[in-house]
Structures are given as structure tokens and as C-alpha cells.
PDB file of C-alpha atoms and ligand atoms in Angstrom:
ATOM      1  CA  VAL A   3      43.893  91.671  17.439  1.00 68.00           C
ATOM      2  CA  ASP A   4      41.901  88.507  16.968  1.00 73.00           C
ATOM      3  CA  PRO A   5      43.390  85.988  19.420  1.00 70.00           C
ATOM      4  CA  ASP A   6      43.367  83.429  16.600  1.00 74.00           C
ATOM      5  CA  THR A   7      45.632  85.578  14.389  1.00 82.00           C
ATOM      6  CA  PRO A   8      48.942  83.726  14.278  1.00 90.00           C
ATOM      7  CA  PRO A   9      52.001  85.739  15.291  1.00 95.00           C
ATOM      8  CA  ASP A  10      54.576  86.613  12.602  1.00 94.00           C
ATOM      9  CA  THR A  11      57.744  86.110  14.615  1.00 96.00           C
ATOM     10  CA  LEU A  12      56.894  84.087  17.718  1.00 97.00           C
ATOM     11  CA  SER A  13      55.805  80.462  17.511  1.00 95.00           C
ATOM     12  CA  ASP A  14      52.928  81.416  19.824  1.00 95.00           C
ATOM     13  CA  ARG A  15      52.066  84.271  22.152  1.00 96.00           C
ATOM     14  CA  SER A  16      53.774  82.877  25.245  1.00 97.00           C
ATOM     15  CA  LEU A  17      56.783  83.541  27.452  1.00 98.00           C
ATOM     16  CA  ARG A  18      58.188  80.201  26.338  1.00 98.00           C
ATOM     17  CA  ALA A  19      58.194  81.435  22.734  1.00 98.00           C
ATOM     18  CA  VAL A  20      59.806  84.728  23.797  1.00 98.00           C
ATOM     19  CA  ALA A  21      62.527  82.805  25.660  1.00 98.00           C
ATOM     20  CA  GLN A  22      63.090  80.629  22.597  1.00 98.00           C
ATOM     21  CA  LEU A  23      63.632  83.742  20.474  1.00 98.00           C
ATOM     22  CA  ILE A  24      66.373  84.869  22.869  1.00 98.00           C
ATOM     23  CA  LYS A  25      67.893  81.374  23.106  1.00 98.00           C
ATOM     24  CA  ASP A  26      68.000  81.128  19.289  1.00 98.00           C
ATOM     25  CA  GLY A  27      69.959  84.396  19.137  1.00 98.00           C
ATOM     26  CA  ARG A  28      67.120  86.099  17.258  1.00 98.00           C
ATOM     27  CA  ALA A  29      66.647  88.763  19.972  1.00 98.00           C
ATOM     28  CA  LYS A  30      69.903  90.588  20.594  1.00 98.00           C
ATOM     29  CA  GLN A  31      68.726  94.189  20.602  1.00 98.00           C
ATOM     30  CA  VAL A  32      66.309  94.175  23.514  1.00 99.00           C
ATOM     31  CA  VAL A  33      64.718  97.521  24.389  1.00 99.00           C
ATOM     32  CA  VAL A  34      63.123  97.750  27.839  1.00 99.00           C
ATOM     33  CA  MET A  35      60.606 100.395  28.947  1.00 98.00           C
ATOM     34  CA  THR A  36      59.781 100.715  32.619  1.00 98.00           C
ATOM     35  CA  GLY A  37      57.666 102.700  35.062  1.00 97.00           C
ATOM     36  CA  ALA A  38      56.817 102.951  38.724  1.00 94.00           C
ATOM     37  CA  GLY A  39      55.349  99.408  38.823  1.00 96.00           C
ATOM     38  CA  ILE A  40      58.816  97.812  38.782  1.00 98.00           C
ATOM     39  CA  SER A  41      59.697  99.628  41.998  1.00 96.00           C
ATOM     40  CA  THR A  42      56.541  99.021  44.045  1.00 94.00           C
ATOM     41  CA  ALA A  43      57.985  95.712  45.298  1.00 96.00           C
ATOM     42  CA  ALA A  44      60.953  97.747  46.578  1.00 95.00           C
ATOM     43  CA  GLY A  45      58.511  99.700  48.745  1.00 91.00           C
ATOM     44  CA  ILE A  46      58.149 102.812  46.563  1.00 88.00           C
ATOM     45  CA  PRO A  47      54.493 103.538  45.814  1.00 85.00           C
ATOM     46  CA  ASP A  48      53.485 104.183  42.191  1.00 85.00           C
ATOM     47  CA  PHE A  49      51.340 107.176  41.270  1.00 80.00           C
ATOM     48  CA  ARG A  50      48.095 105.765  40.067  1.00 78.00           C
ATOM     49  CA  SER A  51      47.311 102.450  41.762  1.00 80.00           C
ATOM     50  CA  PRO A  52      44.060 102.899  43.687  1.00 81.00           C
ATOM     51  CA  LYS A  53      44.535 103.089  47.517  1.00 78.00           C
ATOM     52  CA  THR A  54      48.320 102.441  47.558  1.00 78.00           C
ATOM     53  CA  GLY A  55      49.369 104.999  44.902  1.00 76.00           C
ATOM     54  CA  LEU A  56      51.137 108.217  45.770  1.00 77.00           C
ATOM     55  CA  TYR A  57      48.366 110.398  44.369  1.00 73.00           C
ATOM     56  CA  HIS A  58      45.852 108.716  46.664  1.00 74.00           C
ATOM     57  CA  ASN A  59      48.101 109.315  49.669  1.00 72.00           C
ATOM     58  CA  LEU A  60      48.891 112.913  48.785  1.00 74.00           C
ATOM     59  CA  ALA A  61      45.377 113.854  49.855  1.00 71.00           C
ATOM     60  CA  ARG A  62      46.745 114.516  53.346  1.00 71.00           C
ATOM     61  CA  LEU A  63      49.002 117.290  51.992  1.00 75.00           C
ATOM     62  CA  ASN A  64      46.124 119.593  51.084  1.00 77.00           C
ATOM     63  CA  LEU A  65      47.218 120.034  47.492  1.00 85.00           C
ATOM     64  CA  PRO A  66      44.806 121.653  45.012  1.00 87.00           C
ATOM     65  CA  HIS A  67      45.137 118.323  43.086  1.00 85.00           C
ATOM     66  CA  PRO A  68      47.695 115.506  43.541  1.00 81.00           C
ATOM     67  CA  GLU A  69      49.659 116.250  40.350  1.00 84.00           C
ATOM     68  CA  ALA A  70      50.419 119.739  41.744  1.00 90.00           C
ATOM     69  CA  VAL A  71      53.323 118.233  43.671  1.00 90.00           C
ATOM     70  CA  PHE A  72      55.110 117.888  40.301  1.00 90.00           C
ATOM     71  CA  GLU A  73      53.992 121.207  38.774  1.00 93.00           C
ATOM     72  CA  ILE A  74      56.686 123.834  38.525  1.00 93.00           C
ATOM     73  CA  ASP A  75      54.435 126.834  39.316  1.00 93.00           C
ATOM     74  CA  PHE A  76      53.061 125.162  42.404  1.00 94.00           C
ATOM     75  CA  PHE A  77      56.602 124.182  43.438  1.00 95.00           C
ATOM     76  CA  ARG A  78      57.739 127.799  43.210  1.00 94.00           C
ATOM     77  CA  SER A  79      54.943 128.913  45.495  1.00 93.00           C
ATOM     78  CA  ASN A  80      55.115 125.945  47.875  1.00 92.00           C
ATOM     79  CA  PRO A  81      58.013 123.483  47.631  1.00 94.00           C
ATOM     80  CA  ALA A  82      57.218 121.812  50.981  1.00 90.00           C
ATOM     81  CA  PRO A  83      54.974 118.970  49.678  1.00 90.00           C
ATOM     82  CA  PHE A  84      57.549 118.037  47.054  1.00 92.00           C
ATOM     83  CA  TYR A  85      60.322 117.895  49.652  1.00 92.00           C
ATOM     84  CA  LEU A  86      58.190 115.791  51.950  1.00 85.00           C
ATOM     85  CA  LEU A  87      57.835 113.338  49.101  1.00 85.00           C
ATOM     86  CA  ALA A  88      61.522 113.615  48.147  1.00 88.00           C
ATOM     87  CA  LYS A  89      62.459 112.616  51.685  1.00 86.00           C
ATOM     88  CA  GLU A  90      60.479 109.401  51.192  1.00 80.00           C
ATOM     89  CA  LEU A  91      61.666 108.614  47.664  1.00 80.00           C
ATOM     90  CA  TYR A  92      65.328 109.616  47.936  1.00 81.00           C
ATOM     91  CA  PRO A  93      67.851 107.108  46.518  1.00 78.00           C
ATOM     92  CA  GLY A  94      69.578 105.067  49.194  1.00 82.00           C
ATOM     93  CA  ASN A  95      66.374 104.233  51.052  1.00 82.00           C
ATOM     94  CA  PHE A  96      65.442 101.319  48.750  1.00 93.00           C
ATOM     95  CA  SER A  97      66.965  98.269  47.037  1.00 96.00           C
ATOM     96  CA  PRO A  98      66.445  97.067  43.456  1.00 97.00           C
ATOM     97  CA  THR A  99      63.858  94.385  42.701  1.00 98.00           C
ATOM     98  CA  VAL A 100      64.066  91.118  40.746  1.00 98.00           C
ATOM     99  CA  SER A 101      62.764  93.014  37.710  1.00 98.00           C
ATOM    100  CA  HIS A 102      65.585  95.592  37.904  1.00 98.00           C
ATOM    101  CA  THR A 103      68.050  92.720  38.264  1.00 98.00           C
ATOM    102  CA  PHE A 104      66.730  91.012  35.129  1.00 98.00           C
ATOM    103  CA  ILE A 105      67.592  94.142  33.131  1.00 98.00           C
ATOM    104  CA  THR A 106      71.117  93.981  34.590  1.00 98.00           C
ATOM    105  CA  LEU A 107      71.372  90.364  33.396  1.00 98.00           C
ATOM    106  CA  LEU A 108      70.282  91.366  29.882  1.00 98.00           C
ATOM    107  CA  ALA A 109      73.056  93.989  29.879  1.00 98.00           C
ATOM    108  CA  LYS A 110      75.647  91.493  31.194  1.00 98.00           C
ATOM    109  CA  LYS A 111      74.769  89.108  28.391  1.00 98.00           C
ATOM    110  CA  GLY A 112      75.156  91.860  25.794  1.00 98.00           C
ATOM    111  CA  LEU A 113      71.464  91.765  24.893  1.00 98.00           C
ATOM    112  CA  LEU A 114      70.303  95.144  26.223  1.00 98.00           C
ATOM    113  CA  ARG A 115      70.178  97.782  23.527  1.00 98.00           C
ATOM    114  CA  MET A 116      68.596 100.389  25.804  1.00 98.00           C
ATOM    115  CA  LEU A 117      66.477 100.840  28.897  1.00 98.00           C
ATOM    116  CA  PHE A 118      64.016 103.723  28.883  1.00 98.00           C
ATOM    117  CA  THR A 119      62.777 104.407  32.386  1.00 98.00           C
ATOM    118  CA  GLN A 120      60.257 106.880  33.730  1.00 96.00           C
ATOM    119  CA  ASN A 121      61.443 106.217  37.249  1.00 94.00           C
ATOM    120  CA  ILE A 122      63.348 108.779  39.247  1.00 91.00           C
ATOM    121  CA  ASP A 123      64.507 106.407  41.986  1.00 89.00           C
ATOM    122  CA  CYS A 124      67.873 105.470  40.380  1.00 91.00           C
ATOM    123  CA  LEU A 125      67.254 101.768  41.164  1.00 95.00           C
ATOM    124  CA  GLU A 126      68.385 100.739  37.663  1.00 96.00           C
ATOM    125  CA  ARG A 127      71.815 102.177  38.380  1.00 94.00           C
ATOM    126  CA  ALA A 128      71.803 100.587  41.830  1.00 94.00           C
ATOM    127  CA  ALA A 129      71.047  97.221  40.186  1.00 97.00           C
ATOM    128  CA  GLY A 130      74.133  97.579  38.010  1.00 97.00           C
ATOM    129  CA  VAL A 131      72.614  98.471  34.638  1.00 98.00           C
ATOM    130  CA  PRO A 132      75.431 100.397  32.871  1.00 98.00           C
ATOM    131  CA  ALA A 133      74.795 104.161  32.787  1.00 96.00           C
ATOM    132  CA  ASP A 134      75.255 104.317  29.001  1.00 97.00           C
ATOM    133  CA  ARG A 135      72.343 101.875  28.556  1.00 98.00           C
ATOM    134  CA  ILE A 136      69.851 103.914  30.603  1.00 98.00           C
ATOM    135  CA  ILE A 137      67.690 106.772  29.388  1.00 98.00           C
ATOM    136  CA  GLU A 138      66.126 108.420  32.400  1.00 97.00           C
ATOM    137  CA  ALA A 139      63.266 109.965  30.468  1.00 98.00           C
ATOM    138  CA  HIS A 140      61.952 111.922  33.436  1.00 96.00           C
ATOM    139  CA  GLY A 141      65.357 112.749  34.896  1.00 94.00           C
ATOM    140  CA  SER A 142      66.427 111.578  38.339  1.00 89.00           C
ATOM    141  CA  PHE A 143      67.420 112.590  41.834  1.00 88.00           C
ATOM    142  CA  ALA A 144      71.098 112.171  40.882  1.00 86.00           C
ATOM    143  CA  THR A 145      71.686 115.903  40.270  1.00 92.00           C
ATOM    144  CA  GLN A 146      69.905 119.173  41.090  1.00 96.00           C
ATOM    145  CA  ARG A 147      70.023 122.878  40.268  1.00 96.00           C
ATOM    146  CA  CYS A 148      68.482 126.284  40.925  1.00 96.00           C
ATOM    147  CA  VAL A 149      65.142 126.752  39.148  1.00 94.00           C
ATOM    148  CA  ASP A 150      66.047 130.397  38.399  1.00 93.00           C
ATOM    149  CA  CYS A 151      69.731 130.616  37.425  1.00 93.00           C
ATOM    150  CA  ARG A 152      70.213 126.836  36.703  1.00 93.00           C
ATOM    151  CA  THR A 153      73.408 126.695  38.811  1.00 94.00           C
ATOM    152  CA  PRO A 154      74.058 123.111  39.981  1.00 95.00           C
ATOM    153  CA  PHE A 155      73.803 122.503  43.724  1.00 96.00           C
ATOM    154  CA  PRO A 156      76.236 120.149  45.563  1.00 95.00           C
ATOM    155  CA  ASP A 157      75.089 116.525  46.065  1.00 94.00           C
ATOM    156  CA  ASP A 158      76.226 116.201  49.695  1.00 95.00           C
ATOM    157  CA  LEU A 159      74.398 119.371  50.780  1.00 95.00           C
ATOM    158  CA  MET A 160      71.306 118.251  48.874  1.00 95.00           C
ATOM    159  CA  ARG A 161      71.287 114.951  50.735  1.00 93.00           C
ATOM    160  CA  GLU A 162      71.247 116.797  54.071  1.00 95.00           C
ATOM    161  CA  TYR A 163      68.378 119.062  53.053  1.00 95.00           C
ATOM    162  CA  VAL A 164      66.331 116.161  51.730  1.00 93.00           C
ATOM    163  CA  LYS A 165      66.914 114.182  54.945  1.00 91.00           C
ATOM    164  CA  ARG A 166      65.420 117.107  56.852  1.00 92.00           C
ATOM    165  CA  GLY A 167      62.610 117.475  54.284  1.00 89.00           C
ATOM    166  CA  GLU A 168      63.668 121.086  53.644  1.00 92.00           C
ATOM    167  CA  ALA A 169      63.908 123.002  50.362  1.00 95.00           C
ATOM    168  CA  PRO A 170      67.443 124.297  49.696  1.00 96.00           C
ATOM    169  CA  ARG A 171      68.117 127.710  48.162  1.00 95.00           C
ATOM    170  CA  CYS A 172      70.706 128.538  45.544  1.00 94.00           C
ATOM    171  CA  THR A 173      74.108 129.380  47.044  1.00 85.00           C
ATOM    172  CA  ARG A 174      75.639 131.073  44.004  1.00 81.00           C
ATOM    173  CA  ARG A 175      78.026 133.835  45.048  1.00 73.00           C
ATOM    174  CA  GLU A 176      75.829 136.641  43.668  1.00 76.00           C
ATOM    175  CA  ALA A 177      73.161 135.510  46.120  1.00 75.00           C
ATOM    176  CA  CYS A 178      70.528 134.267  43.685  1.00 90.00           C
ATOM    177  CA  GLY A 179      68.478 132.631  46.417  1.00 89.00           C
ATOM    178  CA  GLY A 180      66.301 130.677  43.956  1.00 94.00           C
ATOM    179  CA  LEU A 181      64.767 127.351  44.941  1.00 96.00           C
ATOM    180  CA  VAL A 182      66.787 124.222  44.228  1.00 97.00           C
ATOM    181  CA  LYS A 183      65.012 121.296  42.545  1.00 97.00           C
ATOM    182  CA  PRO A 184      66.302 117.825  41.646  1.00 95.00           C
ATOM    183  CA  ASP A 185      66.676 117.323  37.886  1.00 94.00           C
ATOM    184  CA  ILE A 186      63.466 115.355  37.645  1.00 94.00           C
ATOM    185  CA  VAL A 187      61.067 116.438  34.934  1.00 95.00           C
ATOM    186  CA  PHE A 188      57.998 118.239  36.239  1.00 94.00           C
ATOM    187  CA  PHE A 189      54.762 118.560  34.269  1.00 89.00           C
ATOM    188  CA  GLY A 190      55.240 121.099  31.505  1.00 83.00           C
ATOM    189  CA  GLU A 191      59.039 120.766  31.510  1.00 89.00           C
ATOM    190  CA  GLN A 192      61.120 119.520  28.580  1.00 91.00           C
ATOM    191  CA  LEU A 193      62.376 115.940  28.671  1.00 95.00           C
ATOM    192  CA  PRO A 194      66.173 115.572  28.769  1.00 95.00           C
ATOM    193  CA  GLU A 195      68.057 115.853  25.485  1.00 95.00           C
ATOM    194  CA  THR A 196      69.113 112.165  25.762  1.00 96.00           C
ATOM    195  CA  PHE A 197      65.454 111.137  25.467  1.00 98.00           C
ATOM    196  CA  HIS A 198      64.997 113.037  22.220  1.00 97.00           C
ATOM    197  CA  SER A 199      68.290 111.885  20.723  1.00 98.00           C
ATOM    198  CA  ASN A 200      67.430 108.220  21.446  1.00 98.00           C
ATOM    199  CA  VAL A 201      63.719 108.286  20.678  1.00 98.00           C
ATOM    200  CA  ALA A 202      64.233 106.257  17.459  1.00 98.00           C
ATOM    201  CA  VAL A 203      66.068 103.416  19.261  1.00 98.00           C
ATOM    202  CA  PRO A 204      62.891 101.336  19.868  1.00 98.00           C
ATOM    203  CA  GLY A 205      62.611 101.124  16.063  1.00 98.00           C
ATOM    204  CA  LEU A 206      65.885  99.143  16.063  1.00 98.00           C
ATOM    205  CA  ALA A 207      64.705  96.646  18.669  1.00 98.00           C
ATOM    206  CA  ASP A 208      64.179  92.957  17.921  1.00 98.00           C
ATOM    207  CA  LEU A 209      62.348  92.479  21.237  1.00 98.00           C
ATOM    208  CA  VAL A 210      60.560  95.021  23.447  1.00 99.00           C
ATOM    209  CA  LEU A 211      59.800  94.483  27.134  1.00 99.00           C
ATOM    210  CA  VAL A 212      57.359  96.915  28.795  1.00 99.00           C
ATOM    211  CA  MET A 213      57.242  96.664  32.572  1.00 98.00           C
ATOM    212  CA  GLY A 214      55.221  98.348  35.329  1.00 98.00           C
ATOM    213  CA  THR A 215      53.886 101.413  33.575  1.00 97.00           C
ATOM    214  CA  SER A 216      50.393 102.764  32.963  1.00 95.00           C
ATOM    215  CA  LEU A 217      51.623 104.231  29.629  1.00 97.00           C
ATOM    216  CA  LEU A 218      49.635 107.363  30.354  1.00 94.00           C
ATOM    217  CA  VAL A 219      52.438 109.937  30.318  1.00 92.00           C
ATOM    218  CA  HIS A 220      53.496 111.255  26.907  1.00 93.00           C
ATOM    219  CA  PRO A 221      55.795 111.277  25.020  1.00 95.00           C
ATOM    220  CA  PHE A 222      57.150 108.191  26.862  1.00 97.00           C
ATOM    221  CA  ALA A 223      53.871 106.344  26.297  1.00 98.00           C
ATOM    222  CA  GLY A 224      54.481 106.444  22.542  1.00 98.00           C
ATOM    223  CA  LEU A 225      57.740 104.448  22.715  1.00 98.00           C
ATOM    224  CA  PRO A 226      56.260 100.902  22.400  1.00 98.00           C
ATOM    225  CA  CYS A 227      54.456 101.947  19.191  1.00 98.00           C
ATOM    226  CA  ARG A 228      57.834 102.740  17.653  1.00 98.00           C
ATOM    227  CA  ALA A 229      58.742  99.039  17.567  1.00 98.00           C
ATOM    228  CA  ARG A 230      58.562  97.659  14.033  1.00 98.00           C
ATOM    229  CA  GLU A 231      55.600  95.435  13.116  1.00 95.00           C
ATOM    230  CA  GLY A 232      56.494  91.795  13.758  1.00 96.00           C
ATOM    231  CA  VAL A 233      58.805  92.674  16.651  1.00 98.00           C
ATOM    232  CA  PRO A 234      57.497  90.897  19.756  1.00 98.00           C
ATOM    233  CA  ARG A 235      56.428  93.222  22.570  1.00 98.00           C
ATOM    234  CA  VAL A 236      55.903  91.751  26.015  1.00 98.00           C
ATOM    235  CA  LEU A 237      53.926  93.546  28.731  1.00 98.00           C
ATOM    236  CA  PHE A 238      54.621  92.732  32.398  1.00 98.00           C
ATOM    237  CA  ASN A 239      51.988  94.714  34.301  1.00 98.00           C
ATOM    238  CA  LEU A 240      49.046  94.383  36.684  1.00 97.00           C
ATOM    239  CA  GLU A 241      46.715  95.629  33.965  1.00 97.00           C
ATOM    240  CA  ARG A 242      46.640  95.911  30.181  1.00 98.00           C
ATOM    241  CA  VAL A 243      47.874  99.365  29.098  1.00 98.00           C
ATOM    242  CA  GLY A 244      48.321 101.479  25.979  1.00 98.00           C
ATOM    243  CA  ASP A 245      48.027  99.535  22.733  1.00 97.00           C
ATOM    244  CA  MET A 246      49.796  96.507  24.192  1.00 98.00           C
ATOM    245  CA  GLY A 247      48.041  93.350  23.064  1.00 96.00           C
ATOM    246  CA  THR A 248      46.811  94.800  19.772  1.00 96.00           C
ATOM    247  CA  ARG A 249      49.604  93.323  17.634  1.00 96.00           C
ATOM    248  CA  ALA A 250      49.929  89.683  16.622  1.00 96.00           C
ATOM    249  CA  ASP A 251      53.335  89.331  18.337  1.00 97.00           C
ATOM    250  CA  ASP A 252      52.322  91.019  21.625  1.00 97.00           C
ATOM    251  CA  VAL A 253      52.449  88.871  24.750  1.00 98.00           C
ATOM    252  CA  LEU A 254      50.552  90.001  27.857  1.00 98.00           C
ATOM    253  CA  VAL A 255      51.894  88.811  31.201  1.00 98.00           C
ATOM    254  CA  LEU A 256      49.362  90.248  33.616  1.00 98.00           C
ATOM    255  CA  GLY A 257      50.202  90.140  37.310  1.00 98.00           C
ATOM    256  CA  ASP A 258      53.039  91.474  39.408  1.00 97.00           C
ATOM    257  CA  CYS A 259      56.094  91.995  37.270  1.00 98.00           C
ATOM    258  CA  ASP A 260      58.585  90.167  39.494  1.00 98.00           C
ATOM    259  CA  SER A 261      56.523  86.959  39.105  1.00 98.00           C
ATOM    260  CA  GLY A 262      56.291  87.442  35.344  1.00 98.00           C
ATOM    261  CA  ILE A 263      60.024  88.094  35.104  1.00 98.00           C
ATOM    262  CA  ARG A 264      60.773  84.993  37.198  1.00 98.00           C
ATOM    263  CA  LYS A 265      58.682  82.931  34.767  1.00 98.00           C
ATOM    264  CA  LEU A 266      60.646  84.314  31.826  1.00 98.00           C
ATOM    265  CA  ALA A 267      63.910  83.599  33.683  1.00 98.00           C
ATOM    266  CA  ASP A 268      62.715  80.018  34.255  1.00 98.00           C
ATOM    267  CA  GLU A 269      62.012  79.596  30.550  1.00 98.00           C
ATOM    268  CA  LEU A 270      65.464  80.985  29.743  1.00 98.00           C
ATOM    269  CA  GLY A 271      67.261  78.825  32.312  1.00 98.00           C
ATOM    270  CA  TRP A 272      68.497  82.017  33.983  1.00 98.00           C
ATOM    271  CA  ARG A 273      66.550  81.668  37.231  1.00 98.00           C
ATOM    272  CA  ASP A 274      69.435  80.708  39.552  1.00 98.00           C
ATOM    273  CA  GLU A 275      71.651  83.419  38.137  1.00 98.00           C
ATOM    274  CA  LEU A 276      68.833  85.944  38.524  1.00 98.00           C
ATOM    275  CA  GLU A 277      68.216  85.103  42.181  1.00 98.00           C
ATOM    276  CA  ALA A 278      71.947  84.984  43.003  1.00 98.00           C
ATOM    277  CA  THR A 279      72.591  88.331  41.308  1.00 98.00           C
ATOM    278  CA  TRP A 280      69.590  89.878  43.072  1.00 97.00           C
ATOM    279  CA  ARG A 281      70.741  88.612  46.483  1.00 96.00           C
ATOM    280  CA  GLY A 282      74.232  89.935  45.769  1.00 94.00           C
ATOM    281  CA  ILE A 283      73.159  93.546  45.110  1.00 89.00           C
TER     282      ILE A 283
HETATM  283  P1  CNA B 318      51.873 104.856  37.165  1.00 55.57           P
HETATM  284  O1  CNA B 318      51.056 105.730  36.291  1.00 55.57           O
HETATM  285  O2  CNA B 318      51.702 104.984  38.634  1.00 55.57           O
HETATM  286  O3  CNA B 318      51.564 103.361  36.709  1.00 55.57           O
HETATM  287  C1  CNA B 318      52.132 102.243  37.339  1.00 55.57           C
HETATM  288  C2  CNA B 318      51.679 101.011  36.600  1.00 55.57           C
HETATM  289  O4  CNA B 318      52.341  99.892  37.158  1.00 55.57           O
HETATM  290  C3  CNA B 318      50.189 100.737  36.692  1.00 55.57           C
HETATM  291  O5  CNA B 318      49.707 100.327  35.447  1.00 55.57           O
HETATM  292  C4  CNA B 318      50.110  99.609  37.731  1.00 55.57           C
HETATM  293  O6  CNA B 318      49.013  98.750  37.486  1.00 55.57           O
HETATM  294  C5  CNA B 318      51.392  98.899  37.500  1.00 55.57           C
HETATM  295  N1  CNA B 318      51.955  98.212  38.658  1.00 55.57           N
HETATM  296  C6  CNA B 318      52.010  98.615  39.949  1.00 55.57           C
HETATM  297  N2  CNA B 318      52.643  97.715  40.704  1.00 55.57           N
HETATM  298  C7  CNA B 318      52.992  96.692  39.882  1.00 55.57           C
HETATM  299  C8  CNA B 318      53.675  95.461  40.067  1.00 55.57           C
HETATM  300  N3  CNA B 318      54.145  95.078  41.248  1.00 55.57           N
HETATM  301  N4  CNA B 318      53.832  94.661  38.985  1.00 55.57           N
HETATM  302  C9  CNA B 318      53.377  95.017  37.769  1.00 55.57           C
HETATM  303  N5  CNA B 318      52.722  96.173  37.538  1.00 55.57           N
HETATM  304  C10 CNA B 318      52.548  97.006  38.579  1.00 55.57           C
HETATM  305  O7  CNA B 318      53.430 105.008  36.858  1.00 55.57           O
HETATM  306  P2  CNA B 318      54.157 105.312  35.487  1.00 55.57           P
HETATM  307  O8  CNA B 318      55.598 105.073  35.723  1.00 55.57           O
HETATM  308  O9  CNA B 318      53.513 104.657  34.346  1.00 55.57           O
HETATM  309  O10 CNA B 318      53.886 106.873  35.359  1.00 55.57           O
HETATM  310  C11 CNA B 318      54.816 107.718  34.995  1.00 55.57           C
HETATM  311  C12 CNA B 318      55.304 108.613  36.155  1.00 55.57           C
HETATM  312  C13 CNA B 318      55.328 107.953  37.499  1.00 55.57           C
HETATM  313  C14 CNA B 318      56.723 108.964  35.900  1.00 55.57           C
HETATM  314  O11 CNA B 318      56.829 110.329  35.670  1.00 55.57           O
HETATM  315  C15 CNA B 318      57.536 108.566  37.140  1.00 55.57           C
HETATM  316  O12 CNA B 318      58.517 109.506  37.414  1.00 55.57           O
HETATM  317  C16 CNA B 318      56.549 108.525  38.211  1.00 55.57           C
HETATM  318  N6  CNA B 318      56.866 107.714  39.432  1.00 55.57           N
HETATM  319  C17 CNA B 318      58.091 107.172  39.607  1.00 55.57           C
HETATM  320  C18 CNA B 318      58.358 106.429  40.747  1.00 55.57           C
HETATM  321  C19 CNA B 318      59.724 105.839  40.904  1.00 55.57           C
HETATM  322  O13 CNA B 318      60.706 106.411  40.492  1.00 55.57           O
HETATM  323  N7  CNA B 318      59.802 104.644  41.498  1.00 55.57           N
HETATM  324  C20 CNA B 318      57.386 106.254  41.724  1.00 55.57           C
HETATM  325  C21 CNA B 318      56.123 106.849  41.513  1.00 55.57           C
HETATM  326  C22 CNA B 318      55.885 107.559  40.357  1.00 55.57           C
END
């Protein structure tokens, strides 16, 4: 979009204008879309950042290609690399960031319509975002089951296996013996039903916040496009991604997302509450 094109809804393409929209009560159905970039400050590497990303560091595991760690056929033949990674990423090892906490504040204030996350680290739940406001589009480590007979596997046992970096086997009475995998979506697997049943929700948003995602993985990457024309969409990311910035009401906040979120909190007058809530988690 021509930078001179005036926005339809915002007074200008700035965080101050976005904050004003919220303060005026004109943004009450906020839809948030997040990815690995909101958890890097918690110490969890993203996939694709050069040098620090997980894919870069998976080179040491001798995979045919880095994505193989999340491919179901590769997992069946060699689950060890995935479990090495699971040991590192398992919930409980990390704390939510300022960006996660901001989403909790939106929910507390009754402004969060829905959070769509690609993350599997469960940090949104840990930050206190209500479960019924979260769509974990790529599943999570919260539950697990046998890849063959689909029988769920107990959480406490799973935790022990993951701590040891070992792949558990199905313990169903009829001795299935299949590999157990957390309910995170691997390449080629269906997204959870809750994603499909809520996929139209971004069309109901009056404000969209996109944070810490490369918007490269479909169908998730298509969610921001579902916002109606004239609905402001704000990107908090290190780089410009997807079609963000192509609409007159898009605001690009390039840089680390915690800094961007703190700026928005400043504009809203929520900064002290944000920091206090974050410290209290
Ligand atoms: P990605 O493709 O690795 O992209 C991350 C994006 O975030 C990139 O555009 C980065 O520039 C940006 N970024 C990194 N750090 C910051 C930061 N501090 N502030 C702002 N922006 C930042 O990750 P996506 O989530 O887009 O890709 C989808 C995959 C990654 C999903 O299937 C996830 O399950 C998967 N993943 C999840 C986690 C997690 O749960 N924390 C970690 C790694 C990968």
C-alpha cells in the first residue's frame, strides 16, 4: 500500500492510534495470532531465525533435513531426535514472556475474542490466558497418544520419559507397543478440529494482533487475511511477514515483540499492570 494512503479506521498508522481505538471502546473483539517469536525471550528457540533457530541447531542430529524431526514417517523410523528436542521444549522448563502476559491482560479486560497460537510450549496457559480463549492450532505437549491405536498415554509417565529423552511405547492391555507421540501436529497431519471450527473467528475481529510468526506455515498463515478490510492489523515481529503492511490500516512494529508490546502498553496506560502481572506469574 502507498504509505500516503490514509487509513480507514485508525487516525494514523501508529501504536498510539491503535491504543486510542481500544481506549475509545472501538476494539472489543481482539483476535491475536502468535508464533515461536513470542517465546524466544523465554529461552525457547524459534525454527527459522538464522543461527539461533532450532532448524539451524538440528544439524548436529544428522537428520536428512531439519523438518524431518516433525515428519511422522521419520518419527516412526527414528523417534530419538524428536525426543531429544521434546526434552528441551517440555512445558515446565520455561516462563511466559511480557508478550504472553499482555494477552492475559486483554482476556482479563474482556477484550480477547480469541488467541490462535502455533506454539506447542503451553506458555499461553501458563500466563493465565483462559483455555476457552486459546486455539492451539498445532496442538500441544499437554496430551499424548499412541500413533498406531490412538490410545491416550498417562501424563505423569510421559513426563518421566521426556525427562530421560526416551520414546515411550503404548501400554494398552492388548500389547499394542506403538510409539507414543505428544498431540502436536506434525507435517502432513490434520490440524485439530477446534482450529477448523474457529477458522472464521478472525472475520469477526475489530482488531488483529500478529506476534512473532514467520507466517510461512499454512493454513495458519492465512488467518490474518481473514480480517475484514478496514480492521486494523498490527504486526509485532523482527521482520515483515506475509501480507502484513499491505492494507491501509496495517501497523508494522518491527523489532523484538516484548519491546513493541511494552510500547503499546505505555500508550494504553497499562504498563504498570503489565509488569506487575508478569512478575507475579
Ligand atoms: P518461525 O517460522 O520460526 O518464525 C518465527 C518468527 O518470529 C520469525 O519471523 C522471527 O523473525 C520472529 N521472531 C523471533 N524472535 C522474535 C522476537 N523476540 N520478537 C519478535 N519476533 C521474533 O515460527 P512460526 O511460529 O512462525 O512457525 C510455525 C511453527 C514453529 C509452528 O508449527 C510451531 O509449532 C513451531 N515452533 C514452536 C515453538 C514454541 O512452541 N515455542 C518453538 C519453535 C517452533
